[in-house]
mmCIF file of C-alpha atoms and ligand atoms in Angstrom:
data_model
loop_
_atom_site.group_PDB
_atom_site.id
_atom_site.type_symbol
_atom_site.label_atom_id
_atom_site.label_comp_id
_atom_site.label_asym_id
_atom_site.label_seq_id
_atom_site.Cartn_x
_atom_site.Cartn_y
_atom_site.Cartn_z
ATOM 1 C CA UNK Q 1 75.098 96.816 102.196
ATOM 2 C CA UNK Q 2 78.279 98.670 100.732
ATOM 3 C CA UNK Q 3 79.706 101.596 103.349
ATOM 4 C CA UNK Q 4 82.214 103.981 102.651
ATOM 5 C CA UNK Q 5 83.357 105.797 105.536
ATOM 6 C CA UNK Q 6 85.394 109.424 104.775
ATOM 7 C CA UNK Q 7 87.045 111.405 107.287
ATOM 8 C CA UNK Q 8 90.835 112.779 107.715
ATOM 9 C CA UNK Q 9 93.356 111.387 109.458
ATOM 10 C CA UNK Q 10 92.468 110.373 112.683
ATOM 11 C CA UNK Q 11 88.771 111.368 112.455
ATOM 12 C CA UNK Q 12 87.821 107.570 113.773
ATOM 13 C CA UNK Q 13 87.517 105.334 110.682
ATOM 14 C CA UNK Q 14 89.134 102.580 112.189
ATOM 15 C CA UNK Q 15 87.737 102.989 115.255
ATOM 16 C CA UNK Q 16 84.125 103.027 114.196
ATOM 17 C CA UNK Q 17 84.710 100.764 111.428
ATOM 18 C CA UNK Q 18 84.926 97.784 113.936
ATOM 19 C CA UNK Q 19 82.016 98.747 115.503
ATOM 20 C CA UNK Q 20 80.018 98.441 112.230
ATOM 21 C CA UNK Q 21 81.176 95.555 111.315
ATOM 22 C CA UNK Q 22 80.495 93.461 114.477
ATOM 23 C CA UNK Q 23 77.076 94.822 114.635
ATOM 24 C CA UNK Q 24 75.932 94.762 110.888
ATOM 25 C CA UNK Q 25 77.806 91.913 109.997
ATOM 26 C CA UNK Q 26 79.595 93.182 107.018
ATOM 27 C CA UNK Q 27 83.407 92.717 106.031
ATOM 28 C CA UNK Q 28 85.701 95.307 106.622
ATOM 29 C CA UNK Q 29 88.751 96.688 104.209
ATOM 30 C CA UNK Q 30 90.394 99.201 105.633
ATOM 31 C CA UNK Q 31 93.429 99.844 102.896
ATOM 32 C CA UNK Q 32 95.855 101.522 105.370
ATOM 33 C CA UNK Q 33 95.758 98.385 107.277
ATOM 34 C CA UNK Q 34 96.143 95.970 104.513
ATOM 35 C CA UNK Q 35 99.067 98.541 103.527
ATOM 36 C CA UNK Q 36 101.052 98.602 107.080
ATOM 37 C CA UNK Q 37 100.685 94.840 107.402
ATOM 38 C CA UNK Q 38 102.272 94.302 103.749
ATOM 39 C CA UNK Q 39 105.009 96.974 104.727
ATOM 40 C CA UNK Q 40 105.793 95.175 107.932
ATOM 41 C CA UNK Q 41 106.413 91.908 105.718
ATOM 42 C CA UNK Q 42 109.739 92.586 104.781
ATOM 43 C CA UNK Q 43 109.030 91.881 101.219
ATOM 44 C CA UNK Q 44 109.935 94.220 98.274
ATOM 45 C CA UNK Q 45 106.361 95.315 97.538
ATOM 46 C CA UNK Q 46 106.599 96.226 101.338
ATOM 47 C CA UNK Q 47 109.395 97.977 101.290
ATOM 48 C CA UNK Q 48 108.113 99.560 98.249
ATOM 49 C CA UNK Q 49 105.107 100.611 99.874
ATOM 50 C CA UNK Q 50 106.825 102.076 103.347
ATOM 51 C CA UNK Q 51 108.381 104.228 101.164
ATOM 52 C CA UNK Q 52 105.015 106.262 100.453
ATOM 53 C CA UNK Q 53 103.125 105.840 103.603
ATOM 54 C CA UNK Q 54 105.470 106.311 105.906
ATOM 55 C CA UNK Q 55 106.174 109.979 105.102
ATOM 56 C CA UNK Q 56 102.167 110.278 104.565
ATOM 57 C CA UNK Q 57 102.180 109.803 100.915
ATOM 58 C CA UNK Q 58 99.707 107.583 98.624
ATOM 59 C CA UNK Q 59 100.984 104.250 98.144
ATOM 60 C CA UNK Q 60 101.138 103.531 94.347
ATOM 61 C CA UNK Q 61 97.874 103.270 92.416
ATOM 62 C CA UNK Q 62 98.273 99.896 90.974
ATOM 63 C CA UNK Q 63 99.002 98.322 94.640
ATOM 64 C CA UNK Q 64 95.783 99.644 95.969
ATOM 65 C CA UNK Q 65 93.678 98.565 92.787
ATOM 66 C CA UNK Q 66 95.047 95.081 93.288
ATOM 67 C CA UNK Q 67 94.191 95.200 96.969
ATOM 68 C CA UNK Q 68 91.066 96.287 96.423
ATOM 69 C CA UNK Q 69 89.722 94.520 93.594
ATOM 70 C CA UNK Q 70 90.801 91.209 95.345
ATOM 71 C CA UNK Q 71 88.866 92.043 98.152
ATOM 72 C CA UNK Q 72 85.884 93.060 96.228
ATOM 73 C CA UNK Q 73 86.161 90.062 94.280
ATOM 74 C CA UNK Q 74 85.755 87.699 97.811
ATOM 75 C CA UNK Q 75 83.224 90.064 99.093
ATOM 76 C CA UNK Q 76 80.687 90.549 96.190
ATOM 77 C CA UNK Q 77 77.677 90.869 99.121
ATOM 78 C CA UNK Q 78 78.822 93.917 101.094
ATOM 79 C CA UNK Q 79 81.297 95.685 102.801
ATOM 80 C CA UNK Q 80 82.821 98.461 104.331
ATOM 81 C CA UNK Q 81 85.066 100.270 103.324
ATOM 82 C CA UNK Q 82 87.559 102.607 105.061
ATOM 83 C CA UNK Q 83 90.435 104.395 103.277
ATOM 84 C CA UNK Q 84 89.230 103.631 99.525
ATOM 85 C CA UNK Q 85 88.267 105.731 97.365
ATOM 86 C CA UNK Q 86 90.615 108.160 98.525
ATOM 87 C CA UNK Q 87 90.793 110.904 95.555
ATOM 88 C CA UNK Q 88 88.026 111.486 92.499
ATOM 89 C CA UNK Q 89 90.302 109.098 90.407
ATOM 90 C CA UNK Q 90 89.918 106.257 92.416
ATOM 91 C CA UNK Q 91 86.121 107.437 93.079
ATOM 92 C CA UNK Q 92 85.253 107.187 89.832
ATOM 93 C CA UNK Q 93 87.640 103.727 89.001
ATOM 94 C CA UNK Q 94 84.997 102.406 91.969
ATOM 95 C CA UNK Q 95 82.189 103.702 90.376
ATOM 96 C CA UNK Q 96 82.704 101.986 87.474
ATOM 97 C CA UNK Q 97 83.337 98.407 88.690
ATOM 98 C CA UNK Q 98 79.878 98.984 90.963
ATOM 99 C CA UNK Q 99 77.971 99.589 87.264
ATOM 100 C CA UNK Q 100 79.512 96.426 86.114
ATOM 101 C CA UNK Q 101 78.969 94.677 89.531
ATOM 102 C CA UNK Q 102 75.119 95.957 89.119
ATOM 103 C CA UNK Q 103 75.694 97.355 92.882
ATOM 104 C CA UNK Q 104 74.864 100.514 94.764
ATOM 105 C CA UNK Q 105 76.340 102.559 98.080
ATOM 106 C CA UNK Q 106 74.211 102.037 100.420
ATOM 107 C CA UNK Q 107 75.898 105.314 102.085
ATOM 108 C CA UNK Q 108 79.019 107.402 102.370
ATOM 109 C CA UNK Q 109 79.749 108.674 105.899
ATOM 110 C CA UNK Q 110 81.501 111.407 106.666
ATOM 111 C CA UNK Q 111 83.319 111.855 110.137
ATOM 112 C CA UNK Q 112 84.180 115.448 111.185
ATOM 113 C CA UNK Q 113 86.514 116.062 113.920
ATOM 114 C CA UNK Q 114 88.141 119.333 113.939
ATOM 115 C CA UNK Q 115 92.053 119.801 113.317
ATOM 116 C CA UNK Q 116 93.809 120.137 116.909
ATOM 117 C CA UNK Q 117 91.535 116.576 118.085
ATOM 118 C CA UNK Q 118 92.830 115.248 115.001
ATOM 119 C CA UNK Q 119 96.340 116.245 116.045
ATOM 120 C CA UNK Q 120 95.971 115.339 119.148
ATOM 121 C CA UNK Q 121 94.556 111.964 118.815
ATOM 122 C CA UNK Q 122 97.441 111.006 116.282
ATOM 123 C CA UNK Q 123 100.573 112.038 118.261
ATOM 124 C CA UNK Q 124 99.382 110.570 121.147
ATOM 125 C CA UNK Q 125 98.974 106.835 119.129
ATOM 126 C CA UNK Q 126 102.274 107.714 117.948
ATOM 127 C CA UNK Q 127 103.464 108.140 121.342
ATOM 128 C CA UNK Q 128 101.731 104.898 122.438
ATOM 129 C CA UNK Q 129 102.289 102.477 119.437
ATOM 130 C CA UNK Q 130 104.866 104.470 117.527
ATOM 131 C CA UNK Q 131 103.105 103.887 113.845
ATOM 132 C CA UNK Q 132 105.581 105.096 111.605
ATOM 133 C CA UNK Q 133 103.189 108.126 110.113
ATOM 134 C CA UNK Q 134 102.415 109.418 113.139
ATOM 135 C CA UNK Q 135 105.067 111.488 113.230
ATOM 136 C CA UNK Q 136 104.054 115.455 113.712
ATOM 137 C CA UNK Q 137 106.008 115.965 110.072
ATOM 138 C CA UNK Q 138 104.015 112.803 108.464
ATOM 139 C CA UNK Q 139 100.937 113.857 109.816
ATOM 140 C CA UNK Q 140 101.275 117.554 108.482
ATOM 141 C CA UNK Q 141 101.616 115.702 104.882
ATOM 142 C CA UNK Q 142 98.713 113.095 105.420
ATOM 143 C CA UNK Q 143 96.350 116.248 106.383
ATOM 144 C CA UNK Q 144 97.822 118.147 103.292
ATOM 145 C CA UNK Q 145 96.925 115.263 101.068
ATOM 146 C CA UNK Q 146 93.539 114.787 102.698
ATOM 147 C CA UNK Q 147 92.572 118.296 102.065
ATOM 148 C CA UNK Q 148 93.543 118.492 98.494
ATOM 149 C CA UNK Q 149 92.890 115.255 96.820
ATOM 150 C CA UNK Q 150 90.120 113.254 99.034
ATOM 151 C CA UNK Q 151 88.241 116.445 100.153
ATOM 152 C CA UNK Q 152 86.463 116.837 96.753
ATOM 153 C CA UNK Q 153 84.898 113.330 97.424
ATOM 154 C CA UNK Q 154 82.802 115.094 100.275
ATOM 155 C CA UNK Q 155 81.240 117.073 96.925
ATOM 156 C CA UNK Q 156 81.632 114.193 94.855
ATOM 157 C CA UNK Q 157 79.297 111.981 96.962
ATOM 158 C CA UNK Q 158 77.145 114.531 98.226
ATOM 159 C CA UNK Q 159 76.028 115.282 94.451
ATOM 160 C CA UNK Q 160 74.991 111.338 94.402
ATOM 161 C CA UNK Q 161 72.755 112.081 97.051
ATOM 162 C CA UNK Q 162 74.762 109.456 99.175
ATOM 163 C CA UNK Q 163 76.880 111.633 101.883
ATOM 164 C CA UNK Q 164 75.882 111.414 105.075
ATOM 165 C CA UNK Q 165 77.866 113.653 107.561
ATOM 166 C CA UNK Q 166 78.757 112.661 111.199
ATOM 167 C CA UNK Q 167 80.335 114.598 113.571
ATOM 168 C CA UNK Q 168 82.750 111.804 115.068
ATOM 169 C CA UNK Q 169 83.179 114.571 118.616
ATOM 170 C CA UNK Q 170 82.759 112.577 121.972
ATOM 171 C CA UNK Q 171 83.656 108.840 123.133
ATOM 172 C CA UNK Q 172 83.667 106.213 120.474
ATOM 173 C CA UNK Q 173 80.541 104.806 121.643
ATOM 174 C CA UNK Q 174 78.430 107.839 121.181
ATOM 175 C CA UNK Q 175 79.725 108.552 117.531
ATOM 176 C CA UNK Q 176 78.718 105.224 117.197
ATOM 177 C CA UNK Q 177 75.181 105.649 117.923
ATOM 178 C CA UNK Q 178 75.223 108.383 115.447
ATOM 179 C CA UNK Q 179 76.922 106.624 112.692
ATOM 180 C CA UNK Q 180 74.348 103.547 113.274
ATOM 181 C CA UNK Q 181 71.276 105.442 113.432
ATOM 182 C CA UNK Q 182 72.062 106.905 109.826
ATOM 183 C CA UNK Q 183 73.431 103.805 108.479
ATOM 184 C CA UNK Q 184 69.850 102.096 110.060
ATOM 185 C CA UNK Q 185 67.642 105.275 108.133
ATOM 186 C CA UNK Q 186 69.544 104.767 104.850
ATOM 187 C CA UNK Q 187 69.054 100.384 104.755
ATOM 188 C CA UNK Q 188 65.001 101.278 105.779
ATOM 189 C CA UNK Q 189 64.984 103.690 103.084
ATOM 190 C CA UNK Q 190 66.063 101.048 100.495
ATOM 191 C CA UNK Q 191 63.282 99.139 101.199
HETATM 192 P P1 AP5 H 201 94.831 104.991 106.835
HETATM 193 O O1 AP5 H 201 95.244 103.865 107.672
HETATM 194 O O2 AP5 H 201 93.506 105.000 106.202
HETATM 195 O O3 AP5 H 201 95.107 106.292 107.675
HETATM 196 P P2 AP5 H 201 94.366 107.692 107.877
HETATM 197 O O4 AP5 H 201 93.316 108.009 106.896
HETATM 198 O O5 AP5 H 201 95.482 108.667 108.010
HETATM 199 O O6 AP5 H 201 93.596 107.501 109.180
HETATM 200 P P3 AP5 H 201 94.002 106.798 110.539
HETATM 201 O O7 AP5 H 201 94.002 105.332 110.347
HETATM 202 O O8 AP5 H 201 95.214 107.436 111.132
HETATM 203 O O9 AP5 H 201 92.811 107.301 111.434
HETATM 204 P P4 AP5 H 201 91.315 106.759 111.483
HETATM 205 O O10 AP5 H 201 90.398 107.747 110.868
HETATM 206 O O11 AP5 H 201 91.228 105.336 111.058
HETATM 207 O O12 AP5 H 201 91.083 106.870 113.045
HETATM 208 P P5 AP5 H 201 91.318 105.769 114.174
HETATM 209 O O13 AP5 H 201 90.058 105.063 114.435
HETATM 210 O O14 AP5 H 201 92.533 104.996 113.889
HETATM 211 O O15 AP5 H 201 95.910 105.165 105.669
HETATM 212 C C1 AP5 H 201 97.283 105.188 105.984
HETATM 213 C C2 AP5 H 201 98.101 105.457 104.740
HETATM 214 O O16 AP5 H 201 97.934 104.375 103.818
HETATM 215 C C3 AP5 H 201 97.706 106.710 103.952
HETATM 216 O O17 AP5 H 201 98.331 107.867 104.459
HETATM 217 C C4 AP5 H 201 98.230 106.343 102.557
HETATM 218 O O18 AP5 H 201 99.605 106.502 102.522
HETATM 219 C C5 AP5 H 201 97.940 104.865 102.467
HETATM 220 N N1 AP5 H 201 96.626 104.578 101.857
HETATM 221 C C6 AP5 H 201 95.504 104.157 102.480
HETATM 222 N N2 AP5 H 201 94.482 104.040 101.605
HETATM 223 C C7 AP5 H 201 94.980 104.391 100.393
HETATM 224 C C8 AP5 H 201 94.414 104.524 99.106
HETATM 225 N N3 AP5 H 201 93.104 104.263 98.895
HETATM 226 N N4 AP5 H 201 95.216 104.944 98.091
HETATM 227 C C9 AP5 H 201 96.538 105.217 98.294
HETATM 228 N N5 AP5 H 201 97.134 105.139 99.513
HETATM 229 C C10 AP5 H 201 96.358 104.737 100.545
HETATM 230 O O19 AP5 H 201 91.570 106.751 115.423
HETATM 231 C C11 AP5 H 201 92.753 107.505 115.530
HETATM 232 C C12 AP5 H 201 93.157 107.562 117.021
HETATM 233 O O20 AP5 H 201 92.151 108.260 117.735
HETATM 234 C C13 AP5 H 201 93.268 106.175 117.664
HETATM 235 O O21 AP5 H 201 94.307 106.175 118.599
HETATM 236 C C14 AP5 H 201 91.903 105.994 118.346
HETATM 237 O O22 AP5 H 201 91.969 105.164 119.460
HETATM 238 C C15 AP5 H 201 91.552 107.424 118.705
HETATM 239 N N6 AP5 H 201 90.100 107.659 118.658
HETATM 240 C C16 AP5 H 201 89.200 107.148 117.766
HETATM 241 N N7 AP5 H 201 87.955 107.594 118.022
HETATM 242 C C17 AP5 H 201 88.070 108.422 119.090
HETATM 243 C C18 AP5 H 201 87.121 109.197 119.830
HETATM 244 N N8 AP5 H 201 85.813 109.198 119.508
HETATM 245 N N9 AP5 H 201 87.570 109.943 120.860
HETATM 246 C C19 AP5 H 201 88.916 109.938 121.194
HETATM 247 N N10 AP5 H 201 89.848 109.216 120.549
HETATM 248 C C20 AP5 H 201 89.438 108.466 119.501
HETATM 249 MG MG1 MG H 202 92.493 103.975 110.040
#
């Protein structure tokens, strides 16, 4: 089973992600997280990397392909994943190594939350744990990106006849009864 999840900032990915992968079983990537915890090393590349993501930019291209073929490469089962693809360039870069890989999405879902819930959900983790792009100016720029470079994907996908769309509205638990009764429809309808 290969998942993508797709939402903007703060839409649940994380959140839900966990969920999935305790019940199905699968691995999860999430690429922000792998990200944060290789900024909070200390190490050049980190440093390198907080640069980007901290004001809500991409981090560079050829860090996330590395990231993410490695994990790919240790995974070749399944997975989820949350964060990646994040524009049609990467998309289509993932595309690609699933032809070679001889794999298929099982699903993309797509987690819709409306803006001020978004907002609200991210300055209050700010608040609470203080990550460093939760900041109401970082945000702004991580919604800005979200709209005009991994917004297409929501086309992009849905053209594959892969997009599923959630709404990710209410506690986690209920959005996860959503997101699990699609995922459950799409692995029956692969058999
Ligand atoms: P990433 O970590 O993916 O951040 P994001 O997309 O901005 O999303 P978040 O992690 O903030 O939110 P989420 O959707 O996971 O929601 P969560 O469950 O946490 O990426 C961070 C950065 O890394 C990017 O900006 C970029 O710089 C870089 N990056 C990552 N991938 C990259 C790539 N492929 N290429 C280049 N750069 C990349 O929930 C949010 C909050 O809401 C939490 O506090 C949670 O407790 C709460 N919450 C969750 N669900 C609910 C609910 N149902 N009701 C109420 N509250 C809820
Ligand atoms: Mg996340």
């Amino acid at each position: 089973m290969i998942l993508v999840l797709l939402g903007a900032p703060g839409v649940g990915k994380g959140t839900q992600s966990r969920k999935i992968c305790q019940h199905f079983g699968v691995p999860h990537l999430s690429t922000g997280e792998m990200l944060r915890r290789e900024s909070k090393s200390g190490s050049e590349l980190g440093r390198e990397i907080a640069r980007h993501i901290d004001i809500g930019h991409f981090a560079p291209d050829r860090v996330v392909t590395q990231l993410v073929g490695e994990f790919l490469s240790r995974n070749p089962a399944g997975c989820l994943l949350d964060g990646f693809p994040r524009s049609v360039e990467q998309a289509e870069q993932f595309e690609e190594y699933m032809a070679g890989a001889g794999a298929e999405l099982t699903a993309v879902i797509e987690l819709q939350v409306g803006r001020a819930e978004l907002e609200r959900r991210l300055l209050e983790r700010g608040r609470i744990e203080g990550r460093p792009d939760d900041t109401p100016a970082a945000i702004a720029e991580r919604m800005r990106i979200y709209e005009e470079l991994t917004r297409p994907l929501v086309d992009f996908y849905r053209q594959r006849g892969v997009l599923e769309v959630v709404s990710g509205v209410g506690s986690p638990d209920d959005v996860f009864a959503r997101v699990q009764a699609v995922i459950e429809r799409r692995v029956q309808g692969d058999k």
